CSV table of C-alpha atoms in Angstrom, one decimal:
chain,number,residue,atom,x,y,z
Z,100,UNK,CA,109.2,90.3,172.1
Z,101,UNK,CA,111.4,87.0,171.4
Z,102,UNK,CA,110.4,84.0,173.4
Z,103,UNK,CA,114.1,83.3,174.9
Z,104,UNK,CA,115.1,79.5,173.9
Z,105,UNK,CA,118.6,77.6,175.2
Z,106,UNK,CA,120.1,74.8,173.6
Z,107,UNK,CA,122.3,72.7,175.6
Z,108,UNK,CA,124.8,72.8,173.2
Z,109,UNK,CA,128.3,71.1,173.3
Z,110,UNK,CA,131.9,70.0,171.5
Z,111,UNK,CA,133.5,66.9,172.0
Z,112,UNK,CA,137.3,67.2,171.2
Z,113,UNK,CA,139.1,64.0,170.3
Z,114,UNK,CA,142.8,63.4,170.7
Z,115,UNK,CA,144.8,61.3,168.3
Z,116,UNK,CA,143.8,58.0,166.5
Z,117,UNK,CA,146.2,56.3,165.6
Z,118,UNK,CA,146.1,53.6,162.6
Z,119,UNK,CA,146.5,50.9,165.1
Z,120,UNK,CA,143.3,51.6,167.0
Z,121,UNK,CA,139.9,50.1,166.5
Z,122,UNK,CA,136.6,51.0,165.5
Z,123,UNK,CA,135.3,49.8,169.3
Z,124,UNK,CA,138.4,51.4,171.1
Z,125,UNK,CA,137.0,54.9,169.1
Z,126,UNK,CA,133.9,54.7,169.8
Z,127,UNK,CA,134.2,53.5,173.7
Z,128,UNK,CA,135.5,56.9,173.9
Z,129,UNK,CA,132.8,58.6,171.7
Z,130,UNK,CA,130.2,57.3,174.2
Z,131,UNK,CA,132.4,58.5,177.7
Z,132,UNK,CA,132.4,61.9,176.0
Z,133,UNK,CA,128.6,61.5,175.4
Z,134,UNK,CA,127.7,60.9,178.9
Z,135,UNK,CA,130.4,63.8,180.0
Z,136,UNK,CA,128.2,66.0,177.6
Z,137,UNK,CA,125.0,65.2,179.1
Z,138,UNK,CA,125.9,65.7,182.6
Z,139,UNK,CA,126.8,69.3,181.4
Z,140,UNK,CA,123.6,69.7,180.5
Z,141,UNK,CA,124.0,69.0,176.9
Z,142,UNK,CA,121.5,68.1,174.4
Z,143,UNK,CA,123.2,68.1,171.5
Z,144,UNK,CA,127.0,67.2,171.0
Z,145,UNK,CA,129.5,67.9,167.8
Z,146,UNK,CA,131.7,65.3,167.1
Z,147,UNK,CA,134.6,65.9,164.5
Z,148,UNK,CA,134.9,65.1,160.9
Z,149,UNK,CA,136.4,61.5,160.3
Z,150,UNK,CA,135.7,60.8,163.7
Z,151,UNK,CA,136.0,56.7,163.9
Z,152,UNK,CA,139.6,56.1,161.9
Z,153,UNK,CA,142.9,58.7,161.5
Z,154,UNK,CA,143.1,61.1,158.9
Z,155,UNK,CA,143.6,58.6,156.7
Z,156,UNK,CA,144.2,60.7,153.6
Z,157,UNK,CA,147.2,61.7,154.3
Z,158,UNK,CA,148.9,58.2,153.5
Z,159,UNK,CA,149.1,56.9,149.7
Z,160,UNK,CA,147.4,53.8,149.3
Z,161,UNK,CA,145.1,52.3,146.6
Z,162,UNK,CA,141.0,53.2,146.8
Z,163,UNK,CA,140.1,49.4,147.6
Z,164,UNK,CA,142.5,49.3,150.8
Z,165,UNK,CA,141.5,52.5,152.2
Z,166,UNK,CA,138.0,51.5,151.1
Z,167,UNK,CA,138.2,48.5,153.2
Z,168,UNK,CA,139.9,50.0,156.0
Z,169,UNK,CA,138.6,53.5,156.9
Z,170,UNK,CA,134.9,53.8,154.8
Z,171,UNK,CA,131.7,53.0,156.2
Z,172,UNK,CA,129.0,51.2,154.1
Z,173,UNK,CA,126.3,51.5,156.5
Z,174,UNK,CA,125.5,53.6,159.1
Z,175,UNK,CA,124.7,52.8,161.7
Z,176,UNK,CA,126.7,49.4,161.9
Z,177,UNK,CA,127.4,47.0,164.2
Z,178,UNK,CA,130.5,49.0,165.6
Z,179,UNK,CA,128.9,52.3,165.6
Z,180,UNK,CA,125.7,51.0,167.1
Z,181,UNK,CA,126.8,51.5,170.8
Z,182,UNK,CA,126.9,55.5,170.1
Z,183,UNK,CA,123.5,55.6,168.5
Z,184,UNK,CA,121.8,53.3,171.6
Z,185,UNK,CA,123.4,55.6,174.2
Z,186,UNK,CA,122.4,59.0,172.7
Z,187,UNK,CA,119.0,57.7,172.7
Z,188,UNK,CA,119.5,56.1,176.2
Z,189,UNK,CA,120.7,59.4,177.4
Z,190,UNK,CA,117.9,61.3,175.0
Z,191,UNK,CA,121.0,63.4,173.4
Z,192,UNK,CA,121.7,64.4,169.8
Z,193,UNK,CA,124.2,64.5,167.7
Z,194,UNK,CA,127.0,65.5,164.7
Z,195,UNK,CA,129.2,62.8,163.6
Z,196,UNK,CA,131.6,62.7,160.8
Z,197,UNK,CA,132.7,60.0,159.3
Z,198,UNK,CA,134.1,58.2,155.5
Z,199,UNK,CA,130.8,56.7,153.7
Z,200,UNK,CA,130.7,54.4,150.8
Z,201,UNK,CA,127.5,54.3,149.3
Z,202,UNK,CA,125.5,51.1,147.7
Z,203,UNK,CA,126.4,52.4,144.5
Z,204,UNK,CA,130.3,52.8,146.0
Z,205,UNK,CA,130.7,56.4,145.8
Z,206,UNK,CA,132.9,57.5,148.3
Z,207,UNK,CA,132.2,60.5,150.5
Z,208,UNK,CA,133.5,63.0,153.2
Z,209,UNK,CA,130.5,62.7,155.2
Z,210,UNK,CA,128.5,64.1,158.1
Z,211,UNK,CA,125.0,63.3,159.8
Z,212,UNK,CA,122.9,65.1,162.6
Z,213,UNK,CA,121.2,62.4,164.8
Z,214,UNK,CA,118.4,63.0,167.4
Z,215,UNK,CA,117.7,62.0,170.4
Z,216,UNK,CA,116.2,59.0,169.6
Z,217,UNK,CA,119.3,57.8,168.2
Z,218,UNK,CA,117.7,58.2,164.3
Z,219,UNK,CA,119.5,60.0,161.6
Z,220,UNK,CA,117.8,62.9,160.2
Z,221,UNK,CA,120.3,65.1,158.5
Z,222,UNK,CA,123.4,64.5,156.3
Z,223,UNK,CA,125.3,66.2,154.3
Z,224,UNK,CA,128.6,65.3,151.9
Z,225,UNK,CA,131.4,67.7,152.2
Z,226,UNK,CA,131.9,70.2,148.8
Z,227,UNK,CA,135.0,72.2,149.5
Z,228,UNK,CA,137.7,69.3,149.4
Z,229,UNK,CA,141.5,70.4,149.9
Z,230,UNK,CA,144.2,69.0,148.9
Z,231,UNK,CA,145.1,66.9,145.9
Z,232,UNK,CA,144.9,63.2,143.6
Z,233,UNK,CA,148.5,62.4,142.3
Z,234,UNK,CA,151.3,61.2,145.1
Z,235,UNK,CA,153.6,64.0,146.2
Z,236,UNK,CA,156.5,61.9,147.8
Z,237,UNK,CA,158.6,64.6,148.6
Z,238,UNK,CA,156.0,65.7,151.1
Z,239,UNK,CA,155.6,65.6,154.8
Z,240,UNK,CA,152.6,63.6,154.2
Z,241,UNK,CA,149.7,63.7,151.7
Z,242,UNK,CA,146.8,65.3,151.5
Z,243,UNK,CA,144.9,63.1,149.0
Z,244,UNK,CA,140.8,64.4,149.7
Z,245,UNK,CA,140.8,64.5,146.3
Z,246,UNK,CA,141.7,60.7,145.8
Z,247,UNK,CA,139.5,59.4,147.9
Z,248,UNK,CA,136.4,61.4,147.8
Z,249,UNK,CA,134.2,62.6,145.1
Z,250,UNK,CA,132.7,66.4,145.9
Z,251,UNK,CA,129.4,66.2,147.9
Z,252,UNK,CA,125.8,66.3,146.1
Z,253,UNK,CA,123.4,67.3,148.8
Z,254,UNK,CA,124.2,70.8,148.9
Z,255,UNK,CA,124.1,72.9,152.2
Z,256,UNK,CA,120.6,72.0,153.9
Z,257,UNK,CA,119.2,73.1,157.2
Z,258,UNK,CA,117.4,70.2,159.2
Z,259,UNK,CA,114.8,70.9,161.9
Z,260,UNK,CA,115.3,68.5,165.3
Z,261,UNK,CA,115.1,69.0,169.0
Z,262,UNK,CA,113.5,73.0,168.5
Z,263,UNK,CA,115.9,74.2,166.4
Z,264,UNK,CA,117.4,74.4,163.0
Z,265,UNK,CA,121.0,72.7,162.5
Z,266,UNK,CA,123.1,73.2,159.4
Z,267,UNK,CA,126.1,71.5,159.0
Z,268,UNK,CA,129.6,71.5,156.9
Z,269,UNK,CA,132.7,70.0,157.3
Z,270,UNK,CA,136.3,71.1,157.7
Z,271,UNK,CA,137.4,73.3,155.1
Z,272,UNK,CA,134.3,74.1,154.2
Z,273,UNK,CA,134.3,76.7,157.1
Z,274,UNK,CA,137.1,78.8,155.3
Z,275,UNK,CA,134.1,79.7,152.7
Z,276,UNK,CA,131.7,82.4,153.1
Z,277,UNK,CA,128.6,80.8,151.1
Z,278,UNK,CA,129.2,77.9,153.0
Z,279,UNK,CA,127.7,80.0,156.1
Z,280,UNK,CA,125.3,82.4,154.0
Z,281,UNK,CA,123.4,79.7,152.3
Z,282,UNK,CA,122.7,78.0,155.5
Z,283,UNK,CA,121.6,81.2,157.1
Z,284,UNK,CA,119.6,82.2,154.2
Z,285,UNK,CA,117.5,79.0,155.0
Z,286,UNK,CA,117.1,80.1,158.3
Z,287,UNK,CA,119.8,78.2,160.5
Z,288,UNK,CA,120.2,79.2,163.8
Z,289,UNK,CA,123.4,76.7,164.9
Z,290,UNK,CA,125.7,75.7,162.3
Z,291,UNK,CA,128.0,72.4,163.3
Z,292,UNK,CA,131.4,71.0,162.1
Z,293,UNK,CA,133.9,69.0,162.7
Z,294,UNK,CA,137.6,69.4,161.2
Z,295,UNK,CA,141.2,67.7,161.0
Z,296,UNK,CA,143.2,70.2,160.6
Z,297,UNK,CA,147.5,69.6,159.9
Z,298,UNK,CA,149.8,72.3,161.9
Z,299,UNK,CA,151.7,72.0,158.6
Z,300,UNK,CA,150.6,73.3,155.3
Z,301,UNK,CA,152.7,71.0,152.7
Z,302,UNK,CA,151.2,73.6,149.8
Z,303,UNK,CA,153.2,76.4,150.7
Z,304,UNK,CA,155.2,78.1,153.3
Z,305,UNK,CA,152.3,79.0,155.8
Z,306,UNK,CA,153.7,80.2,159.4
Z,307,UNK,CA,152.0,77.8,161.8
Z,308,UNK,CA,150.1,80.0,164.1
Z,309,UNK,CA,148.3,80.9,161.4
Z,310,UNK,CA,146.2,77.5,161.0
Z,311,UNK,CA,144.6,78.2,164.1
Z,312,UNK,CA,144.4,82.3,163.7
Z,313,UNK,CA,142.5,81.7,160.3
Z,314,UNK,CA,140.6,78.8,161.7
Z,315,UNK,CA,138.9,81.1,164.5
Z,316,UNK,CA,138.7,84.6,162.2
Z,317,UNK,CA,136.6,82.1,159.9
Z,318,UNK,CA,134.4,80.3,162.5
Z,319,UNK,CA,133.4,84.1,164.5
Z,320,UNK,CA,133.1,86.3,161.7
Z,321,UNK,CA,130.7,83.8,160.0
Z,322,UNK,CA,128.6,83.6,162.8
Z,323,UNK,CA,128.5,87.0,163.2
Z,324,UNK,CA,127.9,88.0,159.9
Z,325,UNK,CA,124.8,85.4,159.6
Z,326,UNK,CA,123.1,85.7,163.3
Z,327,UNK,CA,124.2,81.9,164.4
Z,328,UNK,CA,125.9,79.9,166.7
Z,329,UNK,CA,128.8,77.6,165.4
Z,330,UNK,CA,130.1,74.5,167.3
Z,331,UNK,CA,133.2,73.6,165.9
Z,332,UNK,CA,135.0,70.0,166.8
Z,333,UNK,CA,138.7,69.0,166.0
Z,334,UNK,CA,140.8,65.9,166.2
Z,335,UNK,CA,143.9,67.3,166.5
Z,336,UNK,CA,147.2,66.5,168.4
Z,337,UNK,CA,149.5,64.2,167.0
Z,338,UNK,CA,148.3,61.2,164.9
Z,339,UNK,CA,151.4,58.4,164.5
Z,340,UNK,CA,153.6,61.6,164.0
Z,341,UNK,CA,151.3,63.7,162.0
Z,342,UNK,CA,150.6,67.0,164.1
Z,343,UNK,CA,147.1,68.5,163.6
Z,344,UNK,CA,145.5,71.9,165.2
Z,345,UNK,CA,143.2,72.0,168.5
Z,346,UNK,CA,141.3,75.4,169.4
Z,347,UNK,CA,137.5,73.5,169.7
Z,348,UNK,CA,135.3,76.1,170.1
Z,349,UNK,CA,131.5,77.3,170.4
Z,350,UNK,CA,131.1,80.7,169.1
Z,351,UNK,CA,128.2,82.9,169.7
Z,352,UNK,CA,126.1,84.8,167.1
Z,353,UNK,CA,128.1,88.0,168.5
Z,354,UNK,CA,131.2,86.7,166.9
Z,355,UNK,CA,132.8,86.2,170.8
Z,356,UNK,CA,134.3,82.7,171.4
Z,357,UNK,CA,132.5,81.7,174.5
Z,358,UNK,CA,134.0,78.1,174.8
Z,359,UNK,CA,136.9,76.8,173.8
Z,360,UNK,CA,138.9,74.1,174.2
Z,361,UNK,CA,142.8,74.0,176.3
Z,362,UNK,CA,144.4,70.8,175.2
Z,363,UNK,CA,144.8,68.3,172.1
Z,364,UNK,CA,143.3,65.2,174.0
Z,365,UNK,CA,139.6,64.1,174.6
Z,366,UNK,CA,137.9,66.9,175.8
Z,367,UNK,CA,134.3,68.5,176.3
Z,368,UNK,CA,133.4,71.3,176.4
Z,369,UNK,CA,129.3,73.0,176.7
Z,370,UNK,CA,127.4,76.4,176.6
Z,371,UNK,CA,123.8,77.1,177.2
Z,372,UNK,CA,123.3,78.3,174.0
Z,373,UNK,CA,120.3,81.4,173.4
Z,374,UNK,CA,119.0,80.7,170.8
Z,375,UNK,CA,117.1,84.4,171.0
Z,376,UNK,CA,120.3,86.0,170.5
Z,377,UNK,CA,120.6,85.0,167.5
Z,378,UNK,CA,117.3,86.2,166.7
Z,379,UNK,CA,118.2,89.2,167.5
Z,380,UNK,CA,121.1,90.1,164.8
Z,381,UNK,CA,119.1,88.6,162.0
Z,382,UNK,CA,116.4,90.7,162.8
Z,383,UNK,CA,118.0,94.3,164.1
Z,384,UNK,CA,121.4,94.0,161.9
Z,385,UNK,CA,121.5,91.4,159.3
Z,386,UNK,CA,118.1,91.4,158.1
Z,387,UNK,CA,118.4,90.1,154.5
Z,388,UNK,CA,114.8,90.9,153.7
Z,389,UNK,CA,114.7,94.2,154.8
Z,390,UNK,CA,118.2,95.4,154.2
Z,391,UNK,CA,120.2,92.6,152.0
Z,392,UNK,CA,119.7,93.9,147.9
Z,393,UNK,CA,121.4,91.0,145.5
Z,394,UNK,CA,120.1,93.3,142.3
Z,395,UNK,CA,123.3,95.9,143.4
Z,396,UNK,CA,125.9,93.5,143.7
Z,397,UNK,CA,124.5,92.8,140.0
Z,398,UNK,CA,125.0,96.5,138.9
Z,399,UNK,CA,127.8,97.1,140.7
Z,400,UNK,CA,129.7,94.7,138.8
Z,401,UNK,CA,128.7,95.2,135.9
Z,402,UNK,CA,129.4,99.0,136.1
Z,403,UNK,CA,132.5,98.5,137.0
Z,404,UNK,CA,133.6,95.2,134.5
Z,405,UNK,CA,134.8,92.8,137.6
Z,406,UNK,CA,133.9,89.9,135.2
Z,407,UNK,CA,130.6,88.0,135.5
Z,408,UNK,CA,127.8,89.0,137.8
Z,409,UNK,CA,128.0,87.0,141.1
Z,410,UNK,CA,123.9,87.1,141.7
C-alpha cells in the first residue's frame, strides 16, 4: 500500500512591475506573500519567472543597459537577501525566477529551488526561448528572449528537498511535452514554473482567449500524462501598458485544476498536495517500465518513412 504524503504546496501570483519600481519595493512584496503562504500551511511556494524587474524583454535596448538594469550577478544579493532570511525564518521553500549573469557574463533566463533553510539547491536555465534578436518596430512591443538570453545548459534535472522530488522549467517551456516527460522520467513528483505571459501574440493573429486556453490544456494534460503535480505562477496584468495573462494555478496529477487564481494582482493561493496520488498513475496507468516501449516508436517510423527516428 502507498504511504500517503502532503506537501503544503502553494502559488504566489504577482501583479504588475513596473520599470519604475525597485528591487526592495519587489521583494517587500515577495516576503508578504511568503508569510501569507505559510499561514496557509505552505511549505513550499512558486514564485514567477523574472520575478524582481518587468518583463524587460519586451523593450529594445543594448545588452550592457539591460545588463545593468534587470540581471543578477549574484544570488543571493544584498537586495534579495530579505527573501532568503525569511523563508528560513519561517522554515519555507521555494521557486524563484529571475535574470542571471554569470562570472563568465553569460546571460540567462533563470530559475532556482530554495529550501527551507534559505540555501539554494536546484537551478535550472530556461531552453525553449520565444520570441526573437533583431528590432521589430512596427510591433506592439518586443519580444527579444533571444537578445538577451543564451539557451540554457543544465538540462531538465529533478532535485530532492523537503521529502520530495521538484523539477522545474520556465515559461514557455510548459508548451513542450519533453519538457514534462524528461522530468517525469527522472522520477519528479511536482513540477514548478513560473511565466510572463503577453495577452497579445505580436507573431500572428492569435485570438486572445486562447493564451490562457492553451496555457491550462498544457499545464493539466502534462501532469496527467506524467503522474505529477504542477504549480504554475504568473505575473500578469498590465506592466506600464503591456497586458500579460493571469490563470495561476496548481494542477493535480489527475489533470483537474484544483487552485487557481481570480485576479491579476498579488495573490496566493495553496493546496495540500498528495503526493501518493501521484504515485498512483505512475504506477496503475503510466507505468513507463512496465508499459512505455521506445523500440516501437523506432519501428513505427521507420515503417512508415516519417523522417528520422525520434528514440
Amino acid at each position: 500500500m502507498t504511504t500517503k504524503r502532503t506537501l503544503g504546496l502553494a502559488v504566489a501570483q504577482m501583479g504588475p512591475v513596473h520599470l519604475s519600481d525597485t528591487r526592495e519595493t519587489v521583494v517587500r512584496r515577495l516576503v508578504e506573500m511568503m508569510r501569507d503562504a505559510k499561514g496557509r500551511g505552505a511549505e513550499m511556494v512558486v514564485f514567477p519567472e523574472l520575478a524582481l524587474t518587468t518583463f524587460f524583454p519586451r523593450y529594445w535596448m543594448e545588452e550592457a543597459e539591460a545588463e545593468a538594469r534587470f540581471f543578477e550577478a549574484a544570488m543571493p544579493n544584498a537586495q534579495v537577501q530579505p527573501l532568503f532570511d525569511e523563508a528560513k525564518k519561517l522554515g519555507v521553500g521555494f521557486y524563484l525566477g529571475y535574470a542571471e549573469r554569470t562570472p563568465e557574463g553569460t546571460r540567462y533566463n533563470t530559475a532556482i529551488i530554495v529550501d527551507r533553510a534559505g540555501a539554494i539547491v536546484g537551478k535550472y536555465r530556461k531552453i525553449h526561448l520565444p520570441g526573437h534578436s533583431d528590432h521589430k518596430p512596427d510591433a506592439p512591443f518586443q519580444h527579444l528572449e533571444k537578445k538577451f538570453f543564451e539557451v540554457g545548459d543544465l538540462g531538465f534535472r529533478v532535485f530532492d528537498t523537503m521529502g520530495t522530488r521538484f523539477g522545474m522549467c520556465l515559461c514557455n517551456d510548459r508548451r513542450w511535452p519533453e519538457t514534462y516527460r524528461v522530468m517525469a522520467l527522472q522520477s519528479a513528483e511536482v513540477v514548478v514554473l513560473g511565466y510572463n505571459t503577453p495577452s497579445l501574440n505580436i507573431h500572428w493573429n492569435e485570438p486572445v482567449h486562447l493564451r490562457t486556453t492553451t496555457h491550462l490544456v498544457s499545464l493539466q494534460a502534462n501532469a496527467y500524462q506524467n503522474g505529477i503535480w504542477v504549480a504554475a505562477a504568473a505575473k500578469c496584468g498590465s506592466e506600464d501598458g503591456h497586458h500579460m495573462i493571469g490563470s495561476s494555478a496548481i494542477v493535480a496529477p489527475t489533470g483537474e485544476i484544483v487552485a487557481r487564481t481570480l485576479t491579476e494582482e498579488d495573490e496566493v493561493i495553496c493546496v495540500k498536495a498528495d503526493m501518493s496520488l501521484g504515485e498512483h498513475f505512475r504506477q496503475h496507468v503510466f507505468n513507463f517500465a512496465k508499459h512505455r516501449r521506445p523500440e516501437h516508436y523506432r519501428l513505427i517510423v521507420e515503417r512508415t518513412g516519417a523522417g528520422e527516428p525520434l528514440v
